[in-house]
Coordinates of C-alpha atoms in Angstrom, one line a residue:
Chain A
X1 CA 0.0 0.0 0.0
X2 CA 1.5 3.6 -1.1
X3 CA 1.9 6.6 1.0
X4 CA -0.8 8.1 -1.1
X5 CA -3.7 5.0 -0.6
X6 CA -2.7 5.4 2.9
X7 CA -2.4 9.2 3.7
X8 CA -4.1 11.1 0.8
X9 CA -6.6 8.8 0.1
X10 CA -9.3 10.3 -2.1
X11 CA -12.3 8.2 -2.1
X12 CA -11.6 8.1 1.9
X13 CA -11.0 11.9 2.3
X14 CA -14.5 12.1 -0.1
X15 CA -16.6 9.7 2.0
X16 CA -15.4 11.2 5.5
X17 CA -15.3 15.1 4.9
X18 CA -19.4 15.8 5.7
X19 CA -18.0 14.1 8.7
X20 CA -15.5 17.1 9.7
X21 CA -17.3 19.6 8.1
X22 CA -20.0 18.9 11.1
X23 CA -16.8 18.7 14.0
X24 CA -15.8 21.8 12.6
X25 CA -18.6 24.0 13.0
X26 CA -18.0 23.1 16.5
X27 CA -14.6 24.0 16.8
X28 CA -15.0 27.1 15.4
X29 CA -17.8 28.5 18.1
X30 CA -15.8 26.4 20.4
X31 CA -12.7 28.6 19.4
X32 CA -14.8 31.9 19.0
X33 CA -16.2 31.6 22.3
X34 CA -13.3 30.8 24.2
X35 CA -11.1 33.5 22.8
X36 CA -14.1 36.2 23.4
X37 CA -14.5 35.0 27.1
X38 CA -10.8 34.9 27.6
X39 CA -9.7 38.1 26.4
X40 CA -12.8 40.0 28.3
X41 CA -11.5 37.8 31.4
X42 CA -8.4 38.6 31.0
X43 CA -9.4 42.8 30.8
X44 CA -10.9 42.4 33.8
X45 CA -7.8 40.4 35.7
X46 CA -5.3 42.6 34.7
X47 CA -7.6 45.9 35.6
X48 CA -7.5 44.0 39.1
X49 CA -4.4 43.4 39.1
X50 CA -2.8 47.1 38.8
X51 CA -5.5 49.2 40.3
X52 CA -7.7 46.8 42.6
X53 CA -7.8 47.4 46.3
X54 CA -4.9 44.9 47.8
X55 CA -7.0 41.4 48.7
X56 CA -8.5 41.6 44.9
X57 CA -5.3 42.4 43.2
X58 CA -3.7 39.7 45.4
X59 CA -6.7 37.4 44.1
X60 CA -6.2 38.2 40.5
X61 CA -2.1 37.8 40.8
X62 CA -2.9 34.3 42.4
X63 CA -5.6 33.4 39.5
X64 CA -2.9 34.5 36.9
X65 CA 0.0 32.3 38.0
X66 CA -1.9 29.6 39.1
X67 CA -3.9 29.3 35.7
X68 CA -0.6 30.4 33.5
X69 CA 0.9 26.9 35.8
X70 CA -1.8 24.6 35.1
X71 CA -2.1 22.4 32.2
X72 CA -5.0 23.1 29.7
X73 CA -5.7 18.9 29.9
X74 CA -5.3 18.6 33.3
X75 CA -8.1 21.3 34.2
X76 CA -10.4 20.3 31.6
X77 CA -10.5 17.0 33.1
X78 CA -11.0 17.9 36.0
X79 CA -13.4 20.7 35.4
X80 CA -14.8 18.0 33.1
X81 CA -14.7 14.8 35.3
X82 CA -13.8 15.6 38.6
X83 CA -16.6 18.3 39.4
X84 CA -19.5 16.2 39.1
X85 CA -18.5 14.5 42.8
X86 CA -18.6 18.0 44.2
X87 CA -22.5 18.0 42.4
X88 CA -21.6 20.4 39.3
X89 CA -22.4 18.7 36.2
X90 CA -21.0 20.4 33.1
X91 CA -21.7 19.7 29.4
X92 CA -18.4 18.7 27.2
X93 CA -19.1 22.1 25.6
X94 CA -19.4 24.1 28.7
X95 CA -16.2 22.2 30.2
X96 CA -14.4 23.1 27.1
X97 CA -15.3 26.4 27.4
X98 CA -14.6 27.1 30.7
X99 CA -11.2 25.7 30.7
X100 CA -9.8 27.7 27.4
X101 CA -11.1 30.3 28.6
X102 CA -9.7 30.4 32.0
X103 CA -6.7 29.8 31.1
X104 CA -6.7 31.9 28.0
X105 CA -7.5 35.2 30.4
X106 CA -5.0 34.5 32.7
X107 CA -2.4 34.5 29.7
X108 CA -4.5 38.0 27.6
X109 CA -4.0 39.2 31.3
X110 CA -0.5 39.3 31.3
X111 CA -0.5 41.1 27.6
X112 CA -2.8 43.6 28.6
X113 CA -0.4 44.4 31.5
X114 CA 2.9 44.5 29.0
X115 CA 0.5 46.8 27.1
X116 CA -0.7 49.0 29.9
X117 CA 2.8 49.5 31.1
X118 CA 3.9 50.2 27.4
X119 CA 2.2 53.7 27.5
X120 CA 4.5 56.4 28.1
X121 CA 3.6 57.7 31.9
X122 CA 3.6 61.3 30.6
X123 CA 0.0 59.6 29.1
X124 CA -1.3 58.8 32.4
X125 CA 0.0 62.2 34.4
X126 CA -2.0 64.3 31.3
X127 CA -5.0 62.4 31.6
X128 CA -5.2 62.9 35.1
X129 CA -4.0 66.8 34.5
X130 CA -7.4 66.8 32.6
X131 CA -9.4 65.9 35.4
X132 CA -10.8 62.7 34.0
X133 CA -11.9 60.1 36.4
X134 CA -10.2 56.8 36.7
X135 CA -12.8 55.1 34.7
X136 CA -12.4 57.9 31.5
X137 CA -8.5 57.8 32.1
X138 CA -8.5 53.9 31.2
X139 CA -11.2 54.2 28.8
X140 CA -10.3 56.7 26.7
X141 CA -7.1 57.4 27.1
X142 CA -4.6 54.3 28.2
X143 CA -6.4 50.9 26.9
X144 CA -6.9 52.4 23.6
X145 CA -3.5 52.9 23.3
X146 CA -2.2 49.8 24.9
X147 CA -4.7 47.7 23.4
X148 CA -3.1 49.1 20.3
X149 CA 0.2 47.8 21.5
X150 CA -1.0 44.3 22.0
X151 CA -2.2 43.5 19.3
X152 CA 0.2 41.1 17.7
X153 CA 0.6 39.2 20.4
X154 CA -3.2 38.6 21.6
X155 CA -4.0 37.5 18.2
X156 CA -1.2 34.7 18.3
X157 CA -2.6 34.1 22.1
X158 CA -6.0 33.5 20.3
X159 CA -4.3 31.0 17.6
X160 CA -3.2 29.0 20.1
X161 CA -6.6 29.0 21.9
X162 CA -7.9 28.2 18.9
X163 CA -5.7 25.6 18.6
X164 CA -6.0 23.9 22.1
X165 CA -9.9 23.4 21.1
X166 CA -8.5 20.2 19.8
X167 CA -7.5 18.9 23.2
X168 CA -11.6 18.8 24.1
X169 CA -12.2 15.8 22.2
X170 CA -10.8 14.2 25.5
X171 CA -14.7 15.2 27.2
X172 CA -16.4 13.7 23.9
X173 CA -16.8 16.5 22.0
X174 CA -17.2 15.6 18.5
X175 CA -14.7 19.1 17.4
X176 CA -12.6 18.8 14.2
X177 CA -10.1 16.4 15.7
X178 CA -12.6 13.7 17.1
X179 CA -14.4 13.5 13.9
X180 CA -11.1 13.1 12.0
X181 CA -10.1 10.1 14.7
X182 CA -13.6 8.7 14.7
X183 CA -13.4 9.0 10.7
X184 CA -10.0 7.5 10.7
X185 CA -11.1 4.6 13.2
X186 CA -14.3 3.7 10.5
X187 CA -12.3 4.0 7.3
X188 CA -9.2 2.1 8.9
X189 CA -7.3 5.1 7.3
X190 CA -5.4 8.2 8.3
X191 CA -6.1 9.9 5.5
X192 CA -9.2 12.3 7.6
X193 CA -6.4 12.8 10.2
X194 CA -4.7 14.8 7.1
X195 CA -7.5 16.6 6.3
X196 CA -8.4 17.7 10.0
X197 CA -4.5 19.1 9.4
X198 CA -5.2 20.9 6.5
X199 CA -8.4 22.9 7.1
X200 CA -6.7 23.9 10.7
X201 CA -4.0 25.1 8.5
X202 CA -6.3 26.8 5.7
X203 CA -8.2 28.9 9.1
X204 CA -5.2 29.9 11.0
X205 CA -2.7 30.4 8.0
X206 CA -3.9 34.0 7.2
X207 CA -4.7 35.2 11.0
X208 CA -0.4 33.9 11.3
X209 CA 0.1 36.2 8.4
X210 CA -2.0 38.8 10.0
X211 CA 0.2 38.5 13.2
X212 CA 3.5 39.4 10.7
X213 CA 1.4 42.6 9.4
X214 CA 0.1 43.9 12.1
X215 CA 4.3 43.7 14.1
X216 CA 5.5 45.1 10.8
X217 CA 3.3 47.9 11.2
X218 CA 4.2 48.9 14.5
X219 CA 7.8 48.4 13.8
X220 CA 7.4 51.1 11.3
X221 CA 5.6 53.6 13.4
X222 CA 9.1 53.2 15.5
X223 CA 7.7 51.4 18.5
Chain B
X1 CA 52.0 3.6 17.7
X2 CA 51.6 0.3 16.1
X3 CA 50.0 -0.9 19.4
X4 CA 47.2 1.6 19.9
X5 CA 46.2 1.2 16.1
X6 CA 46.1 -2.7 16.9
X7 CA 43.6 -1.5 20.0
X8 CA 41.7 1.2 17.7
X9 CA 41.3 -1.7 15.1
X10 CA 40.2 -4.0 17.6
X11 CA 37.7 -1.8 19.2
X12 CA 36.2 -1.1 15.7
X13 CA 36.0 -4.7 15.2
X14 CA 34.2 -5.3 18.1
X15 CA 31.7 -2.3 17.6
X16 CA 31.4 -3.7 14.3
X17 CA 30.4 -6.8 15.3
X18 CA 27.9 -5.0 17.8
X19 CA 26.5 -3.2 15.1
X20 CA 25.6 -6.8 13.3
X21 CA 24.8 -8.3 15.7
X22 CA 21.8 -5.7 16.8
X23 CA 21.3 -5.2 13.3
X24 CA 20.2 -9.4 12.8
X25 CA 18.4 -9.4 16.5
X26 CA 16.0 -6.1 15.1
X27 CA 15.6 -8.3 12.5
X28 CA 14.4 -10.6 14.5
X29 CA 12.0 -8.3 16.3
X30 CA 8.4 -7.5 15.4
X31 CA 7.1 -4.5 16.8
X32 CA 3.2 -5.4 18.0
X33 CA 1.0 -2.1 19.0
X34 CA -1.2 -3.3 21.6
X35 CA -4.4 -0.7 23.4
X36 CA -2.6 -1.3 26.8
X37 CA -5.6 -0.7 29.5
X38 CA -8.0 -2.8 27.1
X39 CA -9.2 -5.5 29.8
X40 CA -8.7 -8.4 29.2
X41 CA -7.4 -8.3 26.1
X42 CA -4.0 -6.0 26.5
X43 CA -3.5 -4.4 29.8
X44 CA -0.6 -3.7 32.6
X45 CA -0.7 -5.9 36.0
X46 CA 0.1 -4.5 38.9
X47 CA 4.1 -5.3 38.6
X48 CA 3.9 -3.1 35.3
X49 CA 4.3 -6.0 32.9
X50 CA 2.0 -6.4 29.5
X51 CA -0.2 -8.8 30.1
X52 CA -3.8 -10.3 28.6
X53 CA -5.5 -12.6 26.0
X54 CA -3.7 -10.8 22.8
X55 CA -1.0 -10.5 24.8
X56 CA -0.7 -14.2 25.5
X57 CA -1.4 -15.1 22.0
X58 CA 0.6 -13.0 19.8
X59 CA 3.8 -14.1 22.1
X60 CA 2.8 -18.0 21.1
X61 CA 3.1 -16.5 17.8
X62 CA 6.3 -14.9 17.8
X63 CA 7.8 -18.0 19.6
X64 CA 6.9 -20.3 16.7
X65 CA 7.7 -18.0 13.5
X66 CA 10.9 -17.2 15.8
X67 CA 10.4 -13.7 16.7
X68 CA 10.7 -11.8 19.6
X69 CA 7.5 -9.4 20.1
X70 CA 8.1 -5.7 21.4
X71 CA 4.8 -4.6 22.6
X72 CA 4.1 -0.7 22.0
X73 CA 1.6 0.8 23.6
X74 CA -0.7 2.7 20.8
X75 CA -4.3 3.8 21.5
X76 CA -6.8 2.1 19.3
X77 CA -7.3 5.0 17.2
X78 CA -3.0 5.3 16.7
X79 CA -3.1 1.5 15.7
X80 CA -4.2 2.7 11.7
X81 CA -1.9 5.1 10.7
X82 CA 1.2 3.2 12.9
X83 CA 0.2 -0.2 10.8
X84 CA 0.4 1.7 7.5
X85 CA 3.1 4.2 8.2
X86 CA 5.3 0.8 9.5
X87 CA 5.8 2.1 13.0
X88 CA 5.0 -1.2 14.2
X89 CA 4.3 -4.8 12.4
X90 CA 1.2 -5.5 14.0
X91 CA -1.7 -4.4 16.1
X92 CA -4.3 -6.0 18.5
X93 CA -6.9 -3.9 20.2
X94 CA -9.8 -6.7 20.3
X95 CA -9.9 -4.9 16.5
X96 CA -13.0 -6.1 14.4
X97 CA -12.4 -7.0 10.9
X98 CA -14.7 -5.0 8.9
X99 CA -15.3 -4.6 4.8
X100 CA -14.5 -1.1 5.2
X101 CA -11.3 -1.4 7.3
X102 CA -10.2 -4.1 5.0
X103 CA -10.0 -1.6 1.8
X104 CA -6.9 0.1 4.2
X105 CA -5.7 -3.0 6.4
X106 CA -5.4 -6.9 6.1
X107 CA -6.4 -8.9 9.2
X108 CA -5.5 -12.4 9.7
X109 CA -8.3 -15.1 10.7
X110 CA -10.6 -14.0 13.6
X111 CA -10.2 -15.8 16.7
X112 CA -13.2 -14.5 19.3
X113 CA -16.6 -13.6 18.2
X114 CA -17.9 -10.5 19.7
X115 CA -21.2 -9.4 20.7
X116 CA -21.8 -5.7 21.7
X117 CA -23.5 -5.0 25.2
X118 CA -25.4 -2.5 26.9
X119 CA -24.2 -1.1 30.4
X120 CA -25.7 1.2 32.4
X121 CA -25.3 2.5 36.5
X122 CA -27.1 -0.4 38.9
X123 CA -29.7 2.6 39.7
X124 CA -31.1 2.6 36.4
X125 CA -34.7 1.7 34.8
X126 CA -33.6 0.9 31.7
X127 CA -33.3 -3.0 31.2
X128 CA -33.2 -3.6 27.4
X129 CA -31.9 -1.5 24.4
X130 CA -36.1 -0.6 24.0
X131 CA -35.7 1.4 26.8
X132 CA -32.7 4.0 25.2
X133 CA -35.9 6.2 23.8
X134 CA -34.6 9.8 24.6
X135 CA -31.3 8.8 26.2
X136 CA -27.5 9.5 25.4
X137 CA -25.7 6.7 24.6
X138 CA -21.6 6.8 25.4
X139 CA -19.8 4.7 22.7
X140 CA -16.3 4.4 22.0
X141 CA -15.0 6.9 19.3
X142 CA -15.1 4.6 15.7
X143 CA -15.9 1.0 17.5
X144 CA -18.0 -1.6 16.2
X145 CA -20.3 -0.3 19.1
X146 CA -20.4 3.2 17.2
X147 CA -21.4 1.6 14.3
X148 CA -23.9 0.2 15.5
X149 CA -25.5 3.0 17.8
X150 CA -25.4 5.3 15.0
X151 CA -27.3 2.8 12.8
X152 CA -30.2 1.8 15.2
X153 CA -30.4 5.7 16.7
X154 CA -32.9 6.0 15.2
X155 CA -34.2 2.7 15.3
X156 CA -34.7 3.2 19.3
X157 CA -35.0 6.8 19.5
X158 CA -31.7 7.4 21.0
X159 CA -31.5 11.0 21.7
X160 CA -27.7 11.6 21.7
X161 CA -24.5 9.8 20.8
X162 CA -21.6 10.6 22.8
X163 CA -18.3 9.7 22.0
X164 CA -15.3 8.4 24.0
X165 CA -11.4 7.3 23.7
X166 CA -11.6 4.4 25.5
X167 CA -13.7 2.1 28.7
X168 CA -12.7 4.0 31.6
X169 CA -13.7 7.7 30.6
X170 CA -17.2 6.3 29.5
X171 CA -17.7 4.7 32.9
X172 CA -16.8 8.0 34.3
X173 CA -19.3 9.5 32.3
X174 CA -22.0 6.9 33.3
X175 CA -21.3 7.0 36.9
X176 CA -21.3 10.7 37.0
X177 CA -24.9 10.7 35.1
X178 CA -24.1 12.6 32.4
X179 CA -25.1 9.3 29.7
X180 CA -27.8 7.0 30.7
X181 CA -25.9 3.5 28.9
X182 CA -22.5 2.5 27.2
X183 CA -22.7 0.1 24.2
X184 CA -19.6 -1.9 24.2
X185 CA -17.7 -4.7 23.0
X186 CA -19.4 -7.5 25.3
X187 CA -16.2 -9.4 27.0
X188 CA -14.4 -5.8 27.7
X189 CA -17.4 -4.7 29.4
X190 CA -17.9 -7.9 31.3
X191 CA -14.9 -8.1 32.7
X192 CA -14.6 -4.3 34.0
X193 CA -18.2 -4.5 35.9
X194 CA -16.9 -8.0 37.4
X195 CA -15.5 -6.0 40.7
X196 CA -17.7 -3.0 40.6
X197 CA -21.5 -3.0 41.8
X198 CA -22.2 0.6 40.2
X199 CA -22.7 -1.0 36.8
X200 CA -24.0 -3.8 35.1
X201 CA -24.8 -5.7 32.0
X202 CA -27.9 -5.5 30.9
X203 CA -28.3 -6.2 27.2
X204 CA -26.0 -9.0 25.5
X205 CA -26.5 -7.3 21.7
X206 CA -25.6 -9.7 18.9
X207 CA -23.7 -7.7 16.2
X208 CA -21.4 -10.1 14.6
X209 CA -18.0 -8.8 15.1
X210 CA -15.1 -10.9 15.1
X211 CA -11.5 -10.5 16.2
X212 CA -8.2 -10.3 14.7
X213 CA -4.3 -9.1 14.3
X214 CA -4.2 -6.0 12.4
X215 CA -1.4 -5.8 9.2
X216 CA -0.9 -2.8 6.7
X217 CA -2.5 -3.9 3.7
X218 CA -0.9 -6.8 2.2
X219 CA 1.7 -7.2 4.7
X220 CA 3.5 -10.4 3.8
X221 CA 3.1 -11.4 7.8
X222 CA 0.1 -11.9 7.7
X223 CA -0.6 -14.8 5.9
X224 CA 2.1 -16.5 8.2
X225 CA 0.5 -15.1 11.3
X226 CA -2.9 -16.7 9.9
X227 CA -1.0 -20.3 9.6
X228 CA -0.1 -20.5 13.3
X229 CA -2.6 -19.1 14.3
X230 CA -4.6 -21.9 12.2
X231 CA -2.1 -24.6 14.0
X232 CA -2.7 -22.5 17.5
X233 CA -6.4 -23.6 17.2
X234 CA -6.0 -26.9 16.3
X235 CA -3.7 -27.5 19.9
X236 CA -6.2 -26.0 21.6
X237 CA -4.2 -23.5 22.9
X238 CA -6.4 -20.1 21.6
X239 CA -9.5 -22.1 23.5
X240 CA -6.9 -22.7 26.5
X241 CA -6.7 -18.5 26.7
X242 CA -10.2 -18.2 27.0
X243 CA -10.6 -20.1 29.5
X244 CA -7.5 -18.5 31.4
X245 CA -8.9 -15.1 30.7
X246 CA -12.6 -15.8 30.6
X247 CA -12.6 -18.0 33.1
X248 CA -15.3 -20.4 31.2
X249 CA -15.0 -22.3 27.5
X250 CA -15.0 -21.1 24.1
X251 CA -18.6 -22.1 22.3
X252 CA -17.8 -25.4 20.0
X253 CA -18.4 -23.7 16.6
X254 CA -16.8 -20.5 17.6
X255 CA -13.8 -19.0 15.7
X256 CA -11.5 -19.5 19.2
X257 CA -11.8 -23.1 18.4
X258 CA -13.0 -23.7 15.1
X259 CA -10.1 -22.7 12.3
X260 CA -11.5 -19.6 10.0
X261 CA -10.7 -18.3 6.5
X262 CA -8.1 -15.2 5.8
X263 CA -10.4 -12.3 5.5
X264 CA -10.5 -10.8 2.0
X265 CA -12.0 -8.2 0.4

């Protein structure tokens, strides 16, 4: 048997693909959930974090390292499996959810704060000058600008949160991956495994070129 | 001078030697991928050594072709692209031979017939697969019990499929609620419940499936693989294993006792 009837396998890539077209529906609002719950989270810990009163910026520092520690796997499982003794019974997508996401804000967390302490501190002393209140002064004035800065970074942070969506076909989700290894299981065949490899590649090959654009950009405004 | 040259020589000798020598005894080495944690089929015992039916049997195999066996542990759903890509020689995993895996793969003859099962937690109502009506269903991921879910959902009115990588995450599932059965190769299933009260059998299913040794397609192993294992049956030593694993006999006409064809497309 060639490396072609075994890996790129038409007849088998034809016959399986309605079956990862339907896992990857769910891995993209997997994906676009987790990365839109993350990076909100992750505004909020890092808001904590600098100008909290001390027990809730010592609360977000904790949540930060301890979630930037912890492996993705490890806490969906036991988000996923170990929670239901304590009475909480999650769905597979809920559990998936929950654990990109936490771990994903912890992470856009620690980007916002590079970005926050990127702007020049003459920015913060003339927004206060102004007489804007501490809610205008981050609003209008700081994240803006510091949001700006992170940019390139956060969007390769949501690639790879993105990417991790695979690791829920451990809580039976039927995502892009399972379908590929269910697929591959049926046909005896690799060859959906391939194809699972390529459309991840076709969705996140122009948000990696984006990436470059965006840090070429900024380069060239002399940042 | 002249006398470390004599040692360098000597030395390269030697490690040339070596060199054959491990070169002939990988020759002699199949590589089998085996589902370790598949009761009782392929599995670690408490000292950390392989152990189980296939286990058992491909071991007899290698002993009379003259092989030694090097069990790898693959998860079933690694076992298809390691056959083909030649990562190992062969691969058990209580694997059914089906039409549509054979187009990919060659199996040897079967040597246990398999019937599917229903499990569910000893707190349940439901008896019978007539009582699945509205229920998720935990299979694992591309099994013959996935096959078979999927084409009776409808059938029975199963309300959701769900899928899983293997026995003990499905049981986790069941215990915890969030499925209401597990359809499952019978003898795995059998064999896990034995010891725990939580679960039981409650539907033996009959769906056919028989098992083999996996091959990449055409694999010129198999056919002699096929032959012992043809000779194996004839002993009585594959019926021997199920007793030893099973703890009861083979059936009479079954394939663990009755010799079987090569499967072919």
């Amino acid at each position: 048997m060639s490396f072609f009837d075994a890996f790129l396998n038409w007849d088998v890539f034809v016959q399986t693909l309605p079956l990862l077209v339907s896992g990857l529906t769910i891995t993209i609002s997997l994906g676009l959930s987790a990365i839109v719950l993350g990076l909100a989270g992750g505004l909020l810990l890092v808001l904590l974090r600098l100008y909290g009163p001390t027990p809730l910026r010592q609360i977000a520092t904790g949540y930060i390292d301890i979630f930037r520690a912890i492996p993705l796997l490890v806490l969906l499982v036991v988000i996923y499996y170990a929670l239901p003794f304590a009475g909480l019974r999650l769905t597979p997508f809920t559990s998936a959810t929950m654990a990109l996401s936490f771990v994903s804000a912890a992470y856009s967390a620690e980007i916002f704060r590079a970005g926050i302490e990127g702007v020049p501190r003459g920015q913060f002393e003339a927004a206060r000058a102004l007489g804007l209140n501490a809610y205008r002064r981050m609003s209008d004035i700081i994240l803006p600008q510091a949001i700006k800065l992170v940019i390139p970074p956060i969007t390769s942070n949501s690639i790879n949160v993105f990417k991790d969506t695979a690791l829920a076909s451990v809580v039976a989700m039927p995502d892009l991956l399972k379908q590929a290894t269910q697929a591959q299981a049926l046909s005896a065949n690799p060859t959906p495994l391939i194809s699972a490899a390529v459309i991840y590649i076709a969705l996140l090959l122009p948000l990696v070129r984006l990436v470059s654009v965006f840090e070429r950009r900024l380069a060239a405004k002399g940042r | 001078m002249f006398a470390s040259l004599k040692k360098t020589k000597a030395v390269a000798v030697t490690l040339f030697g070596l060199v054959l020598a491990t070169a002939s005894a990988q020759a002699q080495d199949l590589k089998l991928g085996a589902n370790i944690g598949n009761v009782p089929w392929e599995f670690q015992n408490a000292k950390g050594e392989f152990v189980g039916f296939e286990i058992d049997l491909v071991n007899e195999i290698g002993k009379r072709l003259g092989y030694k066996i090097n069990v790898v542990n693959i998860p079933f759903n690694g076992q298809f692209a390691a056959v083909q890509s030649g990562q190992i020689d062969m691969a058990v995993s209580s694997m059914t031979i089906t039409t549509k895996r054979l187009q990919s793969v060659s199996f040897a003859q079967p040597y246990y017939d398999s019937d599917q099962s229903l499990s569910v937690a000893t707190a349940s109502k439901i008896t019978s697969v007539t009582g699945l009506a509205g229920k998720s269903i935990g299979v694992d991921t591309g099994s013959t019990g996935d096959v078979w879910t999927t084409q009776n959902k409808d059938k029975y009115k199963i309300a959701d499929i769900r899928r899983y990588e293997g026995l003990a995450p499905a049981m986790m599932d069941l215990a915890a609620g969030r499925i209401d059965g597990y359809i499952s190769d019978f003898p795995a299933v059998q064999y896990y419940v034995r010891d725990k009260p939580t679960f039981r059998v409650v539907e033996r299913i009959p769906a056919g499936g028989q098992y083999s040794i996996m091959f990449a397609r055409n694999s010129p192993l198999t056919a002699k693989v096929d032959a012992t294992i043809t000779k194996l049956k004839a002993e009585g030593f594959i019926a021997a294993l199920h007793k030893k694993w099973f703890g009861v006999a083979a059936p009479a006409n079954s394939t663990t006792v009755k010799p079987a064809m090569m499967p072919k497309l």
